[in-house]
Amino acid sequence: GYEWMADTLRASQAALRAAVEESQLLQAEASQYGEDWLRNRIKVNVSITNPADPTYWASEPFPVISWPDNVMRDHRKIAFYDITEADPYKGMVMYSGMGIGEHYMGPTWEDRAVMLRGPAALDMKNAARDLLLNQGFRPEEIPPPLKPMDFADDYWEMVEAYMAENLGGVRALEMHSETGYEAKPINVAKAVLYTLAPPGMVLILPDSLWHAPLWASMLAGSCMRGARVLIIHPSQRNAPGQAFMTLSRANELFERAIIFRHELEDQIAAVGGQYRVGLYDMDIDVANVPERLQASAVGLRLPWMREALQIPDDWEPIFADADSIFPDFDINYIVEDVEDRRPKLHLKTNLFVSASVLRALLAAPEWRPFVLKYAEERVRDVISAESVEGYRSAKELGQALRPEFVALVESVNRLLAEDGEETAAVYSMVGSPNMDYRSMLMDGEVALLISGKGSIAGFLDAVILAGAARWIDDVAELDEYLPRYEGFKWKASRWVKNML
């Protein structure tokens, strides 16, 4: 069933060979240095970092029993090209929680990635070089594209020109938590955002491994100061992994969150806070945009959800009848799943939006046109005619949304200025770290933190996901969809919590 992949690879290899043969420069150099030089020049280089080494053992990750530090791994998922000090917009970086392989493709893998261009992307080049140096490369062995170089004379002029043409650009911060017992700046960023959330701020936090009580307790504190916290984890049948240890940890944390909300219900209500736990429990393919929007519209009618998101009483979801808006919708996946399964929630995203921004977004006349255009372009990404018969770059989505996006940003800025708001804030974070102790303490992770208008698309995506979630009100309902484990299994999951 994958003959087309082999055909594509053969065609690409043939095109590469033809390009090499037609290159006068390469052929001249090959005649001087030999065929082996040419093969070394045009090739794919693979570097295995953090190779297995049983030399060093410790008991910290796994109490009582020592364990080799192979348990610490580089969990980062990154792809980049042409990041250079010569041109800030020549290359691009993509950050994701998704690995490479057929397992991550098809109709049932729920994940996210974010692409970055500009000066902030230079951190990726530096991080890649530092990783190789850490693994024993000598400075002279660093590949030329990763070596530091002087900035082009007009580098910052190019940045200023781009910002002038694109609403001042977007603020972004790339963060790398190094593998093992090294610096973990992502933890610092999370702690700051979780504990300093102002009253009325909405936090939407989906993750496939919601295990760490430390993060949950920070969020509980913000809830008691008026923040609205929405935590999402997959149900058992929508979880990427079925290990009893990970499911047990999530069940225990969600159980405590439910008890916390009920026991302090009056105090939470007095400050206008929310502390909700929801389960990603659905059987709608990830690319079935109309059905996803329709399911979300149902959840957005919940009274507490409308209160949390500042939704006016007379506001109606745009996609309550999404099928009528997209009557010709049809999906033909390029890659089908090897097994019949429900969608698997694997994304690791964080969304933070202040109450003032929520009010301005919903009050802006340009909001509904932007949402409708966003949905239309998402549909174009997945319908048969666009995704199978022709290639549509992910970058085209942003280009297609530009007129509506610019109009919305200008309107929101005007409304915030008219209201005299000085505390407007919106952040989104996308990357590889889970909400567990492994990501916090041991693994190498990467995350991109975006502030301001660059987070609007992330806000819309998070709200759609939250609207479609199953929100849990009592422990019995939780155990039905995310089972409780007792006895040895419960104790074992607690014992090895740092390694899960």
PDB file of C-alpha atoms in Angstrom, residues 264-494:
ATOM      1  CA  LEU A 264     -13.458  24.645  47.790  1.00  0.00           C
ATOM      2  CA  GLU A 265     -16.359  25.377  45.470  1.00  0.00           C
ATOM      3  CA  ASP A 266     -17.578  28.428  47.404  1.00  0.00           C
ATOM      4  CA  GLN A 267     -14.113  29.955  47.736  1.00  0.00           C
ATOM      5  CA  ILE A 268     -13.370  29.408  44.037  1.00  0.00           C
ATOM      6  CA  ALA A 269     -16.689  30.953  43.043  1.00  0.00           C
ATOM      7  CA  ALA A 270     -16.055  33.964  45.287  1.00  0.00           C
ATOM      8  CA  VAL A 271     -12.983  34.947  43.244  1.00  0.00           C
ATOM      9  CA  GLY A 272     -14.459  33.982  39.872  1.00  0.00           C
ATOM     10  CA  GLY A 273     -12.051  31.094  39.348  1.00  0.00           C
ATOM     11  CA  GLN A 274     -12.482  27.762  37.573  1.00  0.00           C
ATOM     12  CA  TYR A 275     -10.613  24.470  37.983  1.00  0.00           C
ATOM     13  CA  ARG A 276     -11.926  21.951  35.481  1.00  0.00           C
ATOM     14  CA  VAL A 277     -10.626  18.606  34.268  1.00  0.00           C
ATOM     15  CA  GLY A 278     -11.731  17.225  30.933  1.00  0.00           C
ATOM     16  CA  LEU A 279     -11.100  14.094  28.918  1.00  0.00           C
ATOM     17  CA  TYR A 280     -10.363  13.905  25.225  1.00  0.00           C
ATOM     18  CA  ASP A 281     -12.911  11.171  24.507  1.00  0.00           C
ATOM     19  CA  MET A 282     -14.080  11.163  20.903  1.00  0.00           C
ATOM     20  CA  ASP A 283     -14.274   9.055  17.786  1.00  0.00           C
ATOM     21  CA  ILE A 284     -13.988  11.806  15.175  1.00  0.00           C
ATOM     22  CA  ASP A 285     -10.979  11.725  12.864  1.00  0.00           C
ATOM     23  CA  VAL A 286      -8.527  14.551  13.493  1.00  0.00           C
ATOM     24  CA  ALA A 287      -9.015  16.007   9.995  1.00  0.00           C
ATOM     25  CA  ASN A 288     -12.810  15.858   9.997  1.00  0.00           C
ATOM     26  CA  VAL A 289     -13.082  19.597  10.482  1.00  0.00           C
ATOM     27  CA  PRO A 290     -16.894  19.984  10.206  1.00  0.00           C
ATOM     28  CA  GLU A 291     -17.671  17.283  12.790  1.00  0.00           C
ATOM     29  CA  ARG A 292     -14.959  18.591  15.108  1.00  0.00           C
ATOM     30  CA  LEU A 293     -16.407  22.097  14.941  1.00  0.00           C
ATOM     31  CA  GLN A 294     -19.927  20.811  15.509  1.00  0.00           C
ATOM     32  CA  ALA A 295     -18.840  18.808  18.576  1.00  0.00           C
ATOM     33  CA  SER A 296     -17.052  21.864  19.936  1.00  0.00           C
ATOM     34  CA  ALA A 297     -20.127  24.046  19.453  1.00  0.00           C
ATOM     35  CA  VAL A 298     -22.047  21.743  21.817  1.00  0.00           C
ATOM     36  CA  GLY A 299     -19.458  22.086  24.584  1.00  0.00           C
ATOM     37  CA  LEU A 300     -19.250  25.852  24.218  1.00  0.00           C
ATOM     38  CA  ARG A 301     -22.906  26.074  25.304  1.00  0.00           C
ATOM     39  CA  LEU A 302     -22.115  24.792  28.816  1.00  0.00           C
ATOM     40  CA  PRO A 303     -22.896  27.594  31.317  1.00  0.00           C
ATOM     41  CA  TRP A 304     -19.566  27.336  33.141  1.00  0.00           C
ATOM     42  CA  MET A 305     -17.688  27.279  29.821  1.00  0.00           C
ATOM     43  CA  ARG A 306     -19.458  30.436  28.662  1.00  0.00           C
ATOM     44  CA  GLU A 307     -18.581  32.103  31.954  1.00  0.00           C
ATOM     45  CA  ALA A 308     -14.927  31.026  31.767  1.00  0.00           C
ATOM     46  CA  LEU A 309     -14.492  32.243  28.182  1.00  0.00           C
ATOM     47  CA  GLN A 310     -16.471  35.484  28.672  1.00  0.00           C
ATOM     48  CA  ILE A 311     -19.051  34.363  26.071  1.00  0.00           C
ATOM     49  CA  PRO A 312     -22.055  36.751  26.001  1.00  0.00           C
ATOM     50  CA  ASP A 313     -25.526  35.319  26.671  1.00  0.00           C
ATOM     51  CA  ASP A 314     -26.754  36.166  23.169  1.00  0.00           C
ATOM     52  CA  TRP A 315     -23.724  34.633  21.433  1.00  0.00           C
ATOM     53  CA  GLU A 316     -24.302  31.480  19.385  1.00  0.00           C
ATOM     54  CA  PRO A 317     -21.545  29.146  18.130  1.00  0.00           C
ATOM     55  CA  ILE A 318     -20.766  29.702  14.468  1.00  0.00           C
ATOM     56  CA  PHE A 319     -20.607  26.007  13.632  1.00  0.00           C
ATOM     57  CA  ALA A 320     -23.665  24.600  15.376  1.00  0.00           C
ATOM     58  CA  ASP A 321     -24.587  23.151  11.962  1.00  0.00           C
ATOM     59  CA  ALA A 322     -21.150  22.813  10.373  1.00  0.00           C
ATOM     60  CA  ASP A 323     -22.293  20.194   7.838  1.00  0.00           C
ATOM     61  CA  SER A 324     -24.476  22.776   6.125  1.00  0.00           C
ATOM     62  CA  ILE A 325     -21.532  25.202   5.905  1.00  0.00           C
ATOM     63  CA  PHE A 326     -19.313  22.542   4.306  1.00  0.00           C
ATOM     64  CA  PRO A 327     -21.777  20.356   2.348  1.00  0.00           C
ATOM     65  CA  ASP A 328     -19.145  18.994  -0.055  1.00  0.00           C
ATOM     66  CA  PHE A 329     -16.604  18.038   2.587  1.00  0.00           C
ATOM     67  CA  ASP A 330     -14.786  14.786   1.836  1.00  0.00           C
ATOM     68  CA  ILE A 331     -11.562  13.267   3.164  1.00  0.00           C
ATOM     69  CA  ASN A 332      -9.195  10.924   1.376  1.00  0.00           C
ATOM     70  CA  TYR A 333      -6.193  10.321   3.609  1.00  0.00           C
ATOM     71  CA  ILE A 334      -2.765   9.928   2.046  1.00  0.00           C
ATOM     72  CA  VAL A 335      -1.792   7.459   4.792  1.00  0.00           C
ATOM     73  CA  GLU A 336      -4.338   5.207   6.482  1.00  0.00           C
ATOM     74  CA  ASP A 337      -3.867   3.731   9.939  1.00  0.00           C
ATOM     75  CA  VAL A 338      -2.607   0.163  10.096  1.00  0.00           C
ATOM     76  CA  GLU A 339      -5.327  -0.590  12.635  1.00  0.00           C
ATOM     77  CA  ASP A 340      -8.825   0.607  13.398  1.00  0.00           C
ATOM     78  CA  ARG A 341      -8.459   2.894  16.394  1.00  0.00           C
ATOM     79  CA  ARG A 342      -9.849   6.011  18.014  1.00  0.00           C
ATOM     80  CA  PRO A 343      -7.951   9.309  17.783  1.00  0.00           C
ATOM     81  CA  LYS A 344      -4.949   9.580  20.108  1.00  0.00           C
ATOM     82  CA  LEU A 345      -4.283  12.853  21.946  1.00  0.00           C
ATOM     83  CA  HIS A 346      -0.523  13.459  21.903  1.00  0.00           C
ATOM     84  CA  LEU A 347      -0.168  17.243  21.713  1.00  0.00           C
ATOM     85  CA  LYS A 348       1.619  19.290  24.369  1.00  0.00           C
ATOM     86  CA  THR A 349       0.335  22.845  24.201  1.00  0.00           C
ATOM     87  CA  ASN A 350      -0.314  25.641  26.693  1.00  0.00           C
ATOM     88  CA  LEU A 351      -2.677  28.552  26.047  1.00  0.00           C
ATOM     89  CA  PHE A 352      -2.961  31.620  28.291  1.00  0.00           C
ATOM     90  CA  VAL A 353      -5.369  34.464  27.475  1.00  0.00           C
ATOM     91  CA  SER A 354      -6.438  37.307  29.749  1.00  0.00           C
ATOM     92  CA  ALA A 355     -10.059  38.305  30.299  1.00  0.00           C
ATOM     93  CA  SER A 356      -9.601  41.631  28.516  1.00  0.00           C
ATOM     94  CA  VAL A 357      -8.369  39.911  25.348  1.00  0.00           C
ATOM     95  CA  LEU A 358     -11.268  37.447  25.470  1.00  0.00           C
ATOM     96  CA  ARG A 359     -13.782  40.275  25.690  1.00  0.00           C
ATOM     97  CA  ALA A 360     -12.104  42.189  22.865  1.00  0.00           C
ATOM     98  CA  LEU A 361     -11.932  39.151  20.582  1.00  0.00           C
ATOM     99  CA  LEU A 362     -15.605  38.284  20.984  1.00  0.00           C
ATOM    100  CA  ALA A 363     -16.656  41.934  20.683  1.00  0.00           C
ATOM    101  CA  ALA A 364     -14.656  42.535  17.504  1.00  0.00           C
ATOM    102  CA  PRO A 365     -16.870  42.456  14.367  1.00  0.00           C
ATOM    103  CA  GLU A 366     -13.951  40.824  12.562  1.00  0.00           C
ATOM    104  CA  TRP A 367     -13.900  37.780  14.887  1.00  0.00           C
ATOM    105  CA  ARG A 368     -16.580  35.718  13.164  1.00  0.00           C
ATOM    106  CA  PRO A 369     -15.217  36.339   9.639  1.00  0.00           C
ATOM    107  CA  PHE A 370     -11.774  35.303  10.874  1.00  0.00           C
ATOM    108  CA  VAL A 371     -13.082  32.095  12.474  1.00  0.00           C
ATOM    109  CA  LEU A 372     -15.078  31.198   9.374  1.00  0.00           C
ATOM    110  CA  LYS A 373     -12.092  31.844   7.112  1.00  0.00           C
ATOM    111  CA  TYR A 374      -9.871  29.779   9.418  1.00  0.00           C
ATOM    112  CA  ALA A 375     -12.289  26.851   9.194  1.00  0.00           C
ATOM    113  CA  GLU A 376     -12.568  27.155   5.422  1.00  0.00           C
ATOM    114  CA  GLU A 377      -8.795  27.080   5.016  1.00  0.00           C
ATOM    115  CA  ARG A 378      -8.438  24.147   7.420  1.00  0.00           C
ATOM    116  CA  VAL A 379     -10.975  22.282   5.302  1.00  0.00           C
ATOM    117  CA  ARG A 380      -8.954  23.062   2.193  1.00  0.00           C
ATOM    118  CA  ASP A 381      -5.931  21.486   3.884  1.00  0.00           C
ATOM    119  CA  VAL A 382      -7.612  18.098   4.194  1.00  0.00           C
ATOM    120  CA  ILE A 383     -10.258  17.668   1.489  1.00  0.00           C
ATOM    121  CA  SER A 384      -9.421  15.163  -1.218  1.00  0.00           C
ATOM    122  CA  ALA A 385      -8.891  17.569  -4.087  1.00  0.00           C
ATOM    123  CA  GLU A 386      -6.326  19.601  -2.150  1.00  0.00           C
ATOM    124  CA  SER A 387      -4.474  17.083   0.021  1.00  0.00           C
ATOM    125  CA  VAL A 388      -4.174  14.105  -2.325  1.00  0.00           C
ATOM    126  CA  GLU A 389      -4.315  15.296  -5.909  1.00  0.00           C
ATOM    127  CA  GLY A 390      -2.278  18.418  -5.212  1.00  0.00           C
ATOM    128  CA  TYR A 391       0.181  19.537  -2.552  1.00  0.00           C
ATOM    129  CA  ARG A 392      -0.783  22.449  -0.324  1.00  0.00           C
ATOM    130  CA  SER A 393       1.949  23.792   1.902  1.00  0.00           C
ATOM    131  CA  ALA A 394       1.109  24.414   5.546  1.00  0.00           C
ATOM    132  CA  LYS A 395       2.549  27.902   5.077  1.00  0.00           C
ATOM    133  CA  GLU A 396      -0.300  28.718   2.701  1.00  0.00           C
ATOM    134  CA  LEU A 397      -2.792  28.657   5.573  1.00  0.00           C
ATOM    135  CA  GLY A 398      -1.203  31.703   7.193  1.00  0.00           C
ATOM    136  CA  GLN A 399      -0.951  33.515   3.880  1.00  0.00           C
ATOM    137  CA  ALA A 400      -4.607  32.870   3.094  1.00  0.00           C
ATOM    138  CA  LEU A 401      -5.688  34.154   6.518  1.00  0.00           C
ATOM    139  CA  ARG A 402      -3.623  37.326   6.387  1.00  0.00           C
ATOM    140  CA  PRO A 403      -6.362  39.866   5.405  1.00  0.00           C
ATOM    141  CA  GLU A 404      -8.804  38.624   8.056  1.00  0.00           C
ATOM    142  CA  PHE A 405      -6.031  38.290  10.635  1.00  0.00           C
ATOM    143  CA  VAL A 406      -4.769  41.842  10.101  1.00  0.00           C
ATOM    144  CA  ALA A 407      -8.298  43.241  10.363  1.00  0.00           C
ATOM    145  CA  LEU A 408      -8.933  41.294  13.584  1.00  0.00           C
ATOM    146  CA  VAL A 409      -5.671  42.372  15.236  1.00  0.00           C
ATOM    147  CA  GLU A 410      -6.274  46.027  14.419  1.00  0.00           C
ATOM    148  CA  SER A 411      -9.823  45.828  15.773  1.00  0.00           C
ATOM    149  CA  VAL A 412      -8.760  44.105  19.015  1.00  0.00           C
ATOM    150  CA  ASN A 413      -5.979  46.641  19.587  1.00  0.00           C
ATOM    151  CA  ARG A 414      -8.469  49.473  19.082  1.00  0.00           C
ATOM    152  CA  LEU A 415     -10.986  47.968  21.519  1.00  0.00           C
ATOM    153  CA  LEU A 416      -8.316  47.390  24.167  1.00  0.00           C
ATOM    154  CA  ALA A 417      -7.102  50.985  23.796  1.00  0.00           C
ATOM    155  CA  GLU A 418     -10.640  52.351  24.073  1.00  0.00           C
ATOM    156  CA  ASP A 419     -11.182  50.387  27.291  1.00  0.00           C
ATOM    157  CA  GLY A 420      -7.864  51.566  28.695  1.00  0.00           C
ATOM    158  CA  GLU A 421      -6.700  47.988  29.245  1.00  0.00           C
ATOM    159  CA  GLU A 422      -3.083  47.735  30.324  1.00  0.00           C
ATOM    160  CA  THR A 423      -3.058  44.095  31.454  1.00  0.00           C
ATOM    161  CA  ALA A 424      -3.972  42.405  28.174  1.00  0.00           C
ATOM    162  CA  ALA A 425      -1.926  39.255  27.658  1.00  0.00           C
ATOM    163  CA  VAL A 426      -2.024  36.155  25.493  1.00  0.00           C
ATOM    164  CA  TYR A 427       0.615  33.430  25.299  1.00  0.00           C
ATOM    165  CA  SER A 428       0.854  30.046  23.646  1.00  0.00           C
ATOM    166  CA  MET A 429       3.477  27.351  24.065  1.00  0.00           C
ATOM    167  CA  VAL A 430       4.094  24.415  21.726  1.00  0.00           C
ATOM    168  CA  GLY A 431       6.774  21.774  22.045  1.00  0.00           C
ATOM    169  CA  SER A 432       7.803  18.376  23.327  1.00  0.00           C
ATOM    170  CA  PRO A 433       7.539  18.498  27.171  1.00  0.00           C
ATOM    171  CA  ASN A 434       4.772  16.571  28.882  1.00  0.00           C
ATOM    172  CA  MET A 435       3.160  17.503  32.184  1.00  0.00           C
ATOM    173  CA  ASP A 436       5.057  14.756  34.000  1.00  0.00           C
ATOM    174  CA  TYR A 437       8.124  14.483  36.206  1.00  0.00           C
ATOM    175  CA  ARG A 438      10.223  12.838  33.487  1.00  0.00           C
ATOM    176  CA  SER A 439      10.011  15.922  31.275  1.00  0.00           C
ATOM    177  CA  MET A 440      10.527  18.146  34.303  1.00  0.00           C
ATOM    178  CA  LEU A 441      13.563  16.383  35.774  1.00  0.00           C
ATOM    179  CA  MET A 442      15.404  14.237  33.250  1.00  0.00           C
ATOM    180  CA  ASP A 443      14.605  14.513  29.556  1.00  0.00           C
ATOM    181  CA  GLY A 444      15.828  16.959  26.968  1.00  0.00           C
ATOM    182  CA  GLU A 445      12.873  19.051  25.782  1.00  0.00           C
ATOM    183  CA  VAL A 446      12.173  22.013  23.513  1.00  0.00           C
ATOM    184  CA  ALA A 447       9.344  24.551  23.567  1.00  0.00           C
ATOM    185  CA  LEU A 448       8.501  27.738  21.710  1.00  0.00           C
ATOM    186  CA  LEU A 449       6.713  30.409  23.739  1.00  0.00           C
ATOM    187  CA  ILE A 450       4.782  32.961  21.656  1.00  0.00           C
ATOM    188  CA  SER A 451       3.206  36.136  22.991  1.00  0.00           C
ATOM    189  CA  GLY A 452       0.650  38.546  21.606  1.00  0.00           C
ATOM    190  CA  LYS A 453      -1.113  38.322  18.270  1.00  0.00           C
ATOM    191  CA  GLY A 454       0.914  35.296  17.174  1.00  0.00           C
ATOM    192  CA  SER A 455      -1.074  33.254  19.698  1.00  0.00           C
ATOM    193  CA  ILE A 456      -4.517  33.950  18.210  1.00  0.00           C
ATOM    194  CA  ALA A 457      -4.545  30.854  15.985  1.00  0.00           C
ATOM    195  CA  GLY A 458      -3.408  28.814  18.986  1.00  0.00           C
ATOM    196  CA  PHE A 459      -6.246  30.296  21.028  1.00  0.00           C
ATOM    197  CA  LEU A 460      -8.822  29.280  18.442  1.00  0.00           C
ATOM    198  CA  ASP A 461      -7.396  25.762  18.230  1.00  0.00           C
ATOM    199  CA  ALA A 462      -7.391  25.383  22.030  1.00  0.00           C
ATOM    200  CA  VAL A 463     -10.992  26.585  22.356  1.00  0.00           C
ATOM    201  CA  ILE A 464     -12.160  24.116  19.690  1.00  0.00           C
ATOM    202  CA  LEU A 465     -10.385  21.305  21.563  1.00  0.00           C
ATOM    203  CA  ALA A 466     -11.845  22.400  24.913  1.00  0.00           C
ATOM    204  CA  GLY A 467     -15.357  22.609  23.488  1.00  0.00           C
ATOM    205  CA  ALA A 468     -15.152  19.029  22.220  1.00  0.00           C
ATOM    206  CA  ALA A 469     -13.787  17.580  25.497  1.00  0.00           C
ATOM    207  CA  ARG A 470     -15.819  15.550  27.995  1.00  0.00           C
ATOM    208  CA  TRP A 471     -15.732  17.573  31.230  1.00  0.00           C
ATOM    209  CA  ILE A 472     -15.771  15.419  34.360  1.00  0.00           C
ATOM    210  CA  ASP A 473     -17.771  16.410  37.447  1.00  0.00           C
ATOM    211  CA  ASP A 474     -17.347  13.430  39.788  1.00  0.00           C
ATOM    212  CA  VAL A 475     -14.920  10.635  40.566  1.00  0.00           C
ATOM    213  CA  ALA A 476     -17.275   7.846  39.481  1.00  0.00           C
ATOM    214  CA  GLU A 477     -17.537   9.352  36.009  1.00  0.00           C
ATOM    215  CA  LEU A 478     -13.752   9.751  35.901  1.00  0.00           C
ATOM    216  CA  ASP A 479     -13.209   6.068  36.719  1.00  0.00           C
ATOM    217  CA  GLU A 480     -15.537   5.105  33.875  1.00  0.00           C
ATOM    218  CA  TYR A 481     -13.378   6.774  31.218  1.00  0.00           C
ATOM    219  CA  LEU A 482      -9.951   6.814  32.906  1.00  0.00           C
ATOM    220  CA  PRO A 483      -9.777   3.738  35.157  1.00  0.00           C
ATOM    221  CA  ARG A 484      -8.556   3.687  38.734  1.00  0.00           C
ATOM    222  CA  TYR A 485      -5.871   1.164  39.699  1.00  0.00           C
ATOM    223  CA  GLU A 486      -5.437  -0.202  43.218  1.00  0.00           C
ATOM    224  CA  GLY A 487      -3.089  -2.428  45.174  1.00  0.00           C
ATOM    225  CA  PHE A 488       0.272  -3.249  43.647  1.00  0.00           C
ATOM    226  CA  LYS A 489      -0.403  -1.424  40.357  1.00  0.00           C
ATOM    227  CA  TRP A 490      -1.266   1.795  42.175  1.00  0.00           C
ATOM    228  CA  LYS A 491       1.817   1.533  44.412  1.00  0.00           C
ATOM    229  CA  ALA A 492       4.084   0.702  41.473  1.00  0.00           C
ATOM    230  CA  SER A 493       2.882   3.718  39.497  1.00  0.00           C
ATOM    231  CA  ARG A 494       3.707   5.984  42.444  1.00  0.00           C
TER     232      ARG A 494
END
